[in-house]
mmCIF file of C-alpha atoms in Angstrom:
data_model
loop_
_atom_site.group_PDB
_atom_site.id
_atom_site.type_symbol
_atom_site.label_atom_id
_atom_site.label_comp_id
_atom_site.label_asym_id
_atom_site.label_seq_id
_atom_site.Cartn_x
_atom_site.Cartn_y
_atom_site.Cartn_z
ATOM 1 C CA UNK A 1 1.899 18.415 11.106
ATOM 2 C CA UNK A 2 -0.562 21.084 10.072
ATOM 3 C CA UNK A 3 -3.944 20.277 8.530
ATOM 4 C CA UNK A 4 -3.295 22.863 5.822
ATOM 5 C CA UNK A 5 -3.224 21.334 2.312
ATOM 6 C CA UNK A 6 -0.734 24.041 1.319
ATOM 7 C CA UNK A 7 1.760 22.687 3.842
ATOM 8 C CA UNK A 8 1.165 18.981 3.403
ATOM 9 C CA UNK A 9 0.767 17.533 -0.102
ATOM 10 C CA UNK A 10 -1.255 14.318 -0.348
ATOM 11 C CA UNK A 11 1.650 12.239 -1.665
ATOM 12 C CA UNK A 12 5.359 12.207 -2.412
ATOM 13 C CA UNK A 13 6.429 11.197 -5.919
ATOM 14 C CA UNK A 14 10.051 10.436 -6.756
ATOM 15 C CA UNK A 15 10.633 9.990 -10.470
ATOM 16 C CA UNK A 16 13.668 8.319 -11.991
ATOM 17 C CA UNK A 17 16.045 10.346 -14.124
ATOM 18 C CA UNK A 18 14.880 8.219 -17.047
ATOM 19 C CA UNK A 19 11.958 5.764 -17.138
ATOM 20 C CA UNK A 20 13.529 2.365 -17.837
ATOM 21 C CA UNK A 21 10.879 -0.106 -16.715
ATOM 22 C CA UNK A 22 7.162 -0.835 -16.773
ATOM 23 C CA UNK A 23 7.271 -1.289 -12.981
ATOM 24 C CA UNK A 24 5.529 1.287 -10.775
ATOM 25 C CA UNK A 25 6.146 1.105 -7.021
ATOM 26 C CA UNK A 26 3.602 2.574 -4.608
ATOM 27 C CA UNK A 27 3.222 2.673 -0.825
ATOM 28 C CA UNK A 28 -0.318 3.778 0.108
ATOM 29 C CA UNK A 29 -0.150 3.080 3.853
ATOM 30 C CA UNK A 30 3.281 4.340 4.975
ATOM 31 C CA UNK A 31 2.183 7.955 5.456
ATOM 32 C CA UNK A 32 3.113 9.188 8.931
ATOM 33 C CA UNK A 33 2.028 12.835 8.920
ATOM 34 C CA UNK A 34 -0.833 12.844 11.430
ATOM 35 C CA UNK A 35 -2.942 16.023 11.303
ATOM 36 C CA UNK A 36 -3.323 17.842 14.611
ATOM 37 C CA UNK A 37 -7.091 17.480 14.448
ATOM 38 C CA UNK A 38 -6.767 13.691 14.285
ATOM 39 C CA UNK A 39 -4.364 13.568 17.214
ATOM 40 C CA UNK A 40 -6.570 15.853 19.292
ATOM 41 C CA UNK A 41 -9.816 13.977 18.634
ATOM 42 C CA UNK A 42 -8.535 10.408 18.685
ATOM 43 C CA UNK A 43 -9.206 8.396 21.842
ATOM 44 C CA UNK A 44 -6.040 6.374 21.163
ATOM 45 C CA UNK A 45 -2.438 7.205 21.969
ATOM 46 C CA UNK A 46 -0.015 7.560 19.062
ATOM 47 C CA UNK A 47 1.337 4.017 19.242
ATOM 48 C CA UNK A 48 -2.145 2.545 18.914
ATOM 49 C CA UNK A 49 -3.130 5.119 16.316
ATOM 50 C CA UNK A 50 -0.104 4.075 14.253
ATOM 51 C CA UNK A 51 -0.842 0.333 14.500
ATOM 52 C CA UNK A 52 -2.427 0.257 11.025
ATOM 53 C CA UNK A 53 0.431 2.200 9.443
ATOM 54 C CA UNK A 54 2.874 0.424 7.133
ATOM 55 C CA UNK A 55 5.718 2.150 8.926
ATOM 56 C CA UNK A 56 9.029 2.547 7.050
ATOM 57 C CA UNK A 57 7.901 0.758 3.870
ATOM 58 C CA UNK A 58 8.647 3.953 1.939
ATOM 59 C CA UNK A 59 12.186 3.927 3.367
ATOM 60 C CA UNK A 60 12.667 0.315 2.303
ATOM 61 C CA UNK A 61 11.868 1.404 -1.256
ATOM 62 C CA UNK A 62 14.156 4.454 -1.324
ATOM 63 C CA UNK A 63 16.410 3.038 -4.068
ATOM 64 C CA UNK A 64 13.568 2.359 -6.524
ATOM 65 C CA UNK A 65 14.090 5.509 -8.668
ATOM 66 C CA UNK A 66 17.747 4.533 -9.185
ATOM 67 C CA UNK A 67 16.474 1.507 -11.118
ATOM 68 C CA UNK A 68 14.371 3.550 -13.541
ATOM 69 C CA UNK A 69 10.999 3.226 -11.801
ATOM 70 C CA UNK A 70 8.777 5.841 -10.142
ATOM 71 C CA UNK A 71 8.027 5.680 -6.417
ATOM 72 C CA UNK A 72 4.696 7.022 -5.137
ATOM 73 C CA UNK A 73 4.228 7.285 -1.359
ATOM 74 C CA UNK A 74 1.297 8.494 0.707
ATOM 75 C CA UNK A 75 1.921 11.357 3.099
ATOM 76 C CA UNK A 76 -1.188 11.017 5.243
ATOM 77 C CA UNK A 77 -1.702 7.876 7.345
ATOM 78 C CA UNK A 78 -4.226 5.149 6.740
ATOM 79 C CA UNK A 79 -6.070 6.235 9.915
ATOM 80 C CA UNK A 80 -6.907 9.523 8.112
ATOM 81 C CA UNK A 81 -7.780 8.167 4.646
ATOM 82 C CA UNK A 82 -7.401 4.584 3.428
ATOM 83 C CA UNK A 83 -6.176 4.718 -0.155
ATOM 84 C CA UNK A 84 -6.801 0.984 -0.561
ATOM 85 C CA UNK A 85 -10.566 1.491 -0.412
ATOM 86 C CA UNK A 86 -13.016 2.832 -2.963
ATOM 87 C CA UNK A 87 -14.028 6.444 -2.380
ATOM 88 C CA UNK A 88 -17.644 5.386 -1.827
ATOM 89 C CA UNK A 89 -16.813 2.897 0.945
ATOM 90 C CA UNK A 90 -18.281 5.269 3.511
ATOM 91 C CA UNK A 91 -19.270 4.211 7.017
ATOM 92 C CA UNK A 92 -22.587 5.485 8.424
ATOM 93 C CA UNK A 93 -21.473 4.388 11.891
ATOM 94 C CA UNK A 94 -18.741 7.051 11.702
ATOM 95 C CA UNK A 95 -19.943 9.751 9.295
ATOM 96 C CA UNK A 96 -22.854 11.916 10.378
ATOM 97 C CA UNK A 97 -25.465 12.681 7.737
ATOM 98 C CA UNK A 98 -24.662 9.693 5.535
ATOM 99 C CA UNK A 99 -27.858 8.543 3.861
ATOM 100 C CA UNK A 100 -27.088 4.831 3.878
ATOM 101 C CA UNK A 101 -24.432 2.415 4.975
ATOM 102 C CA UNK A 102 -22.117 0.907 2.372
ATOM 103 C CA UNK A 103 -22.996 -2.800 2.100
ATOM 104 C CA UNK A 104 -19.419 -4.104 2.039
ATOM 105 C CA UNK A 105 -17.948 -6.190 4.872
ATOM 106 C CA UNK A 106 -14.873 -3.953 5.147
ATOM 107 C CA UNK A 107 -17.015 -0.940 5.976
ATOM 108 C CA UNK A 108 -19.091 -2.971 8.401
ATOM 109 C CA UNK A 109 -15.846 -3.826 10.209
ATOM 110 C CA UNK A 110 -14.958 -0.130 10.463
ATOM 111 C CA UNK A 111 -12.377 -0.257 7.671
ATOM 112 C CA UNK A 112 -13.885 2.055 5.090
ATOM 113 C CA UNK A 113 -12.169 4.817 3.145
ATOM 114 C CA UNK A 114 -12.391 6.952 6.298
ATOM 115 C CA UNK A 115 -11.569 4.326 8.940
ATOM 116 C CA UNK A 116 -13.530 4.058 12.169
ATOM 117 C CA UNK A 117 -11.021 1.656 13.749
ATOM 118 C CA UNK A 118 -7.338 0.782 13.607
ATOM 119 C CA UNK A 119 -5.645 -2.585 13.995
ATOM 120 C CA UNK A 120 -7.302 -4.780 16.603
ATOM 121 C CA UNK A 121 -10.709 -3.159 15.958
ATOM 122 C CA UNK A 122 -9.849 -0.267 18.301
ATOM 123 C CA UNK A 123 -12.114 2.749 17.740
ATOM 124 C CA UNK A 124 -10.328 5.926 16.671
ATOM 125 C CA UNK A 125 -12.993 8.438 17.701
ATOM 126 C CA UNK A 126 -15.655 8.944 20.304
ATOM 127 C CA UNK A 127 -18.755 9.740 18.259
ATOM 128 C CA UNK A 128 -19.077 10.710 14.597
ATOM 129 C CA UNK A 129 -17.369 13.122 12.192
ATOM 130 C CA UNK A 130 -19.221 15.480 9.812
ATOM 131 C CA UNK A 131 -19.832 14.401 6.230
ATOM 132 C CA UNK A 132 -18.156 17.591 5.004
ATOM 133 C CA UNK A 133 -14.938 16.520 6.740
ATOM 134 C CA UNK A 134 -15.008 13.067 5.140
ATOM 135 C CA UNK A 135 -15.523 14.660 1.728
ATOM 136 C CA UNK A 136 -12.644 17.085 2.329
ATOM 137 C CA UNK A 137 -10.260 14.224 3.133
ATOM 138 C CA UNK A 138 -11.278 12.346 -0.001
ATOM 139 C CA UNK A 139 -10.910 15.454 -2.163
ATOM 140 C CA UNK A 140 -7.521 16.421 -0.754
ATOM 141 C CA UNK A 141 -5.883 13.002 -0.345
ATOM 142 C CA UNK A 142 -7.706 10.125 -2.036
ATOM 143 C CA UNK A 143 -8.473 11.650 -5.426
ATOM 144 C CA UNK A 144 -5.053 13.219 -6.084
ATOM 145 C CA UNK A 145 -3.234 10.028 -5.075
ATOM 146 C CA UNK A 146 -5.286 7.869 -7.425
ATOM 147 C CA UNK A 147 -5.124 10.399 -10.239
ATOM 148 C CA UNK A 148 -1.334 10.304 -9.964
ATOM 149 C CA UNK A 149 -1.176 6.520 -9.745
ATOM 150 C CA UNK A 150 -3.419 6.186 -12.774
ATOM 151 C CA UNK A 151 -1.174 8.591 -14.698
ATOM 152 C CA UNK A 152 1.958 6.627 -13.766
ATOM 153 C CA UNK A 153 0.375 3.382 -14.923
ATOM 154 C CA UNK A 154 -0.706 4.948 -18.209
ATOM 155 C CA UNK A 155 2.797 6.366 -18.727
ATOM 156 C CA UNK A 156 4.425 2.976 -18.165
ATOM 157 C CA UNK A 157 1.912 1.248 -20.427
ATOM 158 C CA UNK A 158 2.483 3.796 -23.159
ATOM 159 C CA UNK A 159 6.252 3.354 -22.991
ATOM 160 C CA UNK A 160 6.482 -0.430 -22.579
ATOM 161 C CA UNK A 161 3.160 -1.884 -23.721
ATOM 162 C CA UNK A 162 2.371 -2.922 -20.177
ATOM 163 C CA UNK A 163 2.425 -1.575 -16.627
ATOM 164 C CA UNK A 164 3.252 -3.543 -13.481
ATOM 165 C CA UNK A 165 2.082 -2.033 -10.203
ATOM 166 C CA UNK A 166 3.870 -3.176 -7.061
ATOM 167 C CA UNK A 167 1.458 -2.151 -4.298
ATOM 168 C CA UNK A 168 3.693 -2.326 -1.243
ATOM 169 C CA UNK A 169 2.439 -3.058 2.280
ATOM 170 C CA UNK A 170 3.524 -4.544 5.598
ATOM 171 C CA UNK A 171 1.726 -7.025 7.823
ATOM 172 C CA UNK A 172 1.781 -7.659 11.574
ATOM 173 C CA UNK A 173 3.441 -10.941 12.451
ATOM 174 C CA UNK A 174 0.344 -12.263 14.231
ATOM 175 C CA UNK A 175 -1.510 -12.205 10.903
ATOM 176 C CA UNK A 176 0.813 -14.931 9.611
ATOM 177 C CA UNK A 177 -0.251 -17.716 11.974
ATOM 178 C CA UNK A 178 -2.537 -19.118 9.264
ATOM 179 C CA UNK A 179 0.158 -19.405 6.593
ATOM 180 C CA UNK A 180 1.260 -22.917 7.583
ATOM 181 C CA UNK A 181 4.338 -24.494 9.152
ATOM 182 C CA UNK A 182 6.614 -22.696 6.694
ATOM 183 C CA UNK A 183 5.566 -19.307 8.000
ATOM 184 C CA UNK A 184 5.264 -16.757 5.207
ATOM 185 C CA UNK A 185 7.454 -13.672 5.297
ATOM 186 C CA UNK A 186 6.166 -12.247 2.014
ATOM 187 C CA UNK A 187 2.586 -12.555 0.756
ATOM 188 C CA UNK A 188 1.869 -11.816 -2.904
ATOM 189 C CA UNK A 189 -1.728 -10.896 -3.625
ATOM 190 C CA UNK A 190 -3.040 -11.058 -7.183
ATOM 191 C CA UNK A 191 -6.703 -11.587 -6.308
ATOM 192 C CA UNK A 192 -6.340 -15.289 -7.039
ATOM 193 C CA UNK A 193 -4.841 -14.813 -10.469
ATOM 194 C CA UNK A 194 -7.149 -12.057 -11.715
ATOM 195 C CA UNK A 195 -5.089 -8.872 -11.243
ATOM 196 C CA UNK A 196 -1.759 -9.873 -12.842
ATOM 197 C CA UNK A 197 -0.304 -12.281 -15.353
ATOM 198 C CA UNK A 198 0.631 -15.523 -13.590
ATOM 199 C CA UNK A 199 4.114 -15.563 -15.136
ATOM 200 C CA UNK A 200 4.926 -12.096 -13.814
ATOM 201 C CA UNK A 201 3.736 -13.105 -10.334
ATOM 202 C CA UNK A 202 5.834 -16.270 -10.494
ATOM 203 C CA UNK A 203 8.934 -14.286 -11.470
ATOM 204 C CA UNK A 204 8.417 -11.910 -8.539
ATOM 205 C CA UNK A 205 7.929 -14.898 -6.249
ATOM 206 C CA UNK A 206 11.247 -16.334 -7.448
ATOM 207 C CA UNK A 207 13.006 -13.024 -6.796
ATOM 208 C CA UNK A 208 11.931 -13.014 -3.143
ATOM 209 C CA UNK A 209 12.694 -16.705 -2.754
ATOM 210 C CA UNK A 210 16.129 -16.073 -4.219
ATOM 211 C CA UNK A 211 16.767 -13.798 -1.234
ATOM 212 C CA UNK A 212 15.903 -16.651 1.124
ATOM 213 C CA UNK A 213 12.389 -15.481 2.028
ATOM 214 C CA UNK A 214 9.318 -17.687 2.456
ATOM 215 C CA UNK A 215 6.586 -16.585 0.054
ATOM 216 C CA UNK A 216 2.849 -17.273 0.096
ATOM 217 C CA UNK A 217 0.157 -16.238 -2.339
ATOM 218 C CA UNK A 218 -3.201 -14.662 -1.543
ATOM 219 C CA UNK A 219 -3.372 -15.840 2.052
ATOM 220 C CA UNK A 220 -4.047 -14.105 4.329
ATOM 221 C CA UNK A 221 -4.052 -11.097 1.950
ATOM 222 C CA UNK A 222 -5.209 -11.386 -1.654
ATOM 223 C CA UNK A 223 -5.331 -7.702 -2.530
ATOM 224 C CA UNK A 224 -8.075 -5.120 -2.104
ATOM 225 C CA UNK A 225 -9.316 -2.050 -3.969
ATOM 226 C CA UNK A 226 -6.001 -1.046 -5.556
ATOM 227 C CA UNK A 227 -5.274 -4.409 -7.148
ATOM 228 C CA UNK A 228 -8.882 -4.669 -8.262
ATOM 229 C CA UNK A 229 -8.878 -1.209 -9.827
ATOM 230 C CA UNK A 230 -5.482 -1.300 -11.537
ATOM 231 C CA UNK A 231 -5.071 -4.979 -12.372
ATOM 232 C CA UNK A 232 -6.374 -5.777 -15.871
ATOM 233 C CA UNK A 233 -3.850 -8.266 -17.241
ATOM 234 C CA UNK A 234 -5.615 -8.837 -20.570
ATOM 235 C CA UNK A 235 -5.097 -5.138 -21.282
ATOM 236 C CA UNK A 236 -1.484 -5.197 -20.107
ATOM 237 C CA UNK A 237 -2.112 -3.679 -16.684
ATOM 238 C CA UNK A 238 -0.828 -5.858 -13.842
ATOM 239 C CA UNK A 239 -1.212 -5.170 -10.114
ATOM 240 C CA UNK A 240 0.387 -7.210 -7.346
ATOM 241 C CA UNK A 241 -0.016 -6.465 -3.653
ATOM 242 C CA UNK A 242 3.170 -7.255 -1.733
ATOM 243 C CA UNK A 243 2.922 -7.718 2.046
ATOM 244 C CA UNK A 244 6.120 -7.829 4.126
ATOM 245 C CA UNK A 245 6.353 -9.309 7.630
ATOM 246 C CA UNK A 246 7.100 -6.347 9.904
ATOM 247 C CA UNK A 247 9.301 -8.505 12.147
ATOM 248 C CA UNK A 248 11.899 -8.565 9.354
ATOM 249 C CA UNK A 249 12.818 -4.920 9.857
ATOM 250 C CA UNK A 250 11.002 -3.277 12.773
ATOM 251 C CA UNK A 251 10.134 -3.490 16.450
ATOM 252 C CA UNK A 252 6.368 -3.835 16.194
ATOM 253 C CA UNK A 253 5.673 -2.724 19.763
ATOM 254 C CA UNK A 254 7.690 0.490 19.594
ATOM 255 C CA UNK A 255 7.119 1.095 15.852
ATOM 256 C CA UNK A 256 10.825 1.652 15.341
ATOM 257 C CA UNK A 257 13.462 0.124 13.046
ATOM 258 C CA UNK A 258 15.109 -2.930 14.566
ATOM 259 C CA UNK A 259 18.733 -4.047 14.362
ATOM 260 C CA UNK A 260 18.072 -5.783 11.040
ATOM 261 C CA UNK A 261 16.626 -2.720 9.307
ATOM 262 C CA UNK A 262 19.670 -1.740 7.248
ATOM 263 C CA UNK A 263 20.329 -5.308 6.097
ATOM 264 C CA UNK A 264 16.709 -5.780 5.105
ATOM 265 C CA UNK A 265 16.636 -2.418 3.319
ATOM 266 C CA UNK A 266 19.634 -3.624 1.288
ATOM 267 C CA UNK A 267 17.754 -6.845 0.510
ATOM 268 C CA UNK A 268 14.715 -4.861 -0.645
ATOM 269 C CA UNK A 269 16.963 -2.740 -2.839
ATOM 270 C CA UNK A 270 18.182 -5.912 -4.563
ATOM 271 C CA UNK A 271 14.597 -7.127 -4.936
ATOM 272 C CA UNK A 272 13.444 -3.795 -6.392
ATOM 273 C CA UNK A 273 16.289 -3.809 -8.909
ATOM 274 C CA UNK A 274 15.353 -7.283 -10.117
ATOM 275 C CA UNK A 275 11.669 -6.401 -10.364
ATOM 276 C CA UNK A 276 12.568 -3.276 -12.323
ATOM 277 C CA UNK A 277 14.683 -5.435 -14.636
ATOM 278 C CA UNK A 278 11.709 -7.739 -15.088
ATOM 279 C CA UNK A 279 9.598 -4.750 -16.128
ATOM 280 C CA UNK A 280 12.282 -3.564 -18.526
ATOM 281 C CA UNK A 281 12.192 -6.855 -20.413
ATOM 282 C CA UNK A 282 8.545 -7.938 -20.635
ATOM 283 C CA UNK A 283 7.962 -11.667 -20.666
ATOM 284 C CA UNK A 284 6.674 -12.861 -24.015
ATOM 285 C CA UNK A 285 3.669 -14.613 -22.478
ATOM 286 C CA UNK A 286 2.714 -11.525 -20.455
ATOM 287 C CA UNK A 287 2.860 -9.266 -23.476
ATOM 288 C CA UNK A 288 0.554 -11.422 -25.575
#
């Protein structure tokens, strides 16, 4: 787990043998390569440091390239760089020499592009980090990841007349207490109908429901920077954030696969195949 960029690329991209769908699958928070400098300076143990990580989501998506879609996965963890934030969401409470604080509520909560806290508002560091270090992380991780994601979306759009980004995440079970008596297991975020065509979102909802899962929309997660940046449905660019209840496949206290992991991975393979099929045959309404 060296800090050397030569040893650790910012992302892992698995392309299909042939592009057969407008669907693009991405996992921005499943990176688990923690640089030594982060481990040495963090005031948290590894379990707490990993609490914001979407552990194993990349493994759940391993079959995606078989269905003709690309799979883009972060290598570095969210605690190092949060790819679901804008590059200017910088936190003056963490970064020394920053001229002004970013006005957004996410940064104020410590959840900027270089996070100050992990899940549960637990501080990662004691003190601040230099601005030059924050810039180096953005240059090495954030910009290459988004350049690649933008290229994949443009490639899909060029081939199929539309691109459908599946921005894949996981959510801690305690976050689902607000989703009602029929507790959600999957939350689809389309920024309240603004980042993806409603018919595409409905079809994806039906796919998950067909596997027996309870699905909610936009609550408690409606999508953040990635869906906002890449979701422009009138131009044929659709972005849907998909949150999966971690209890379905992992022990959340040990951050380890649970006894249901293999069965749920098989379920996600079936879901990914159907979503890829959806992207291979664009809905008439969505293409208009």
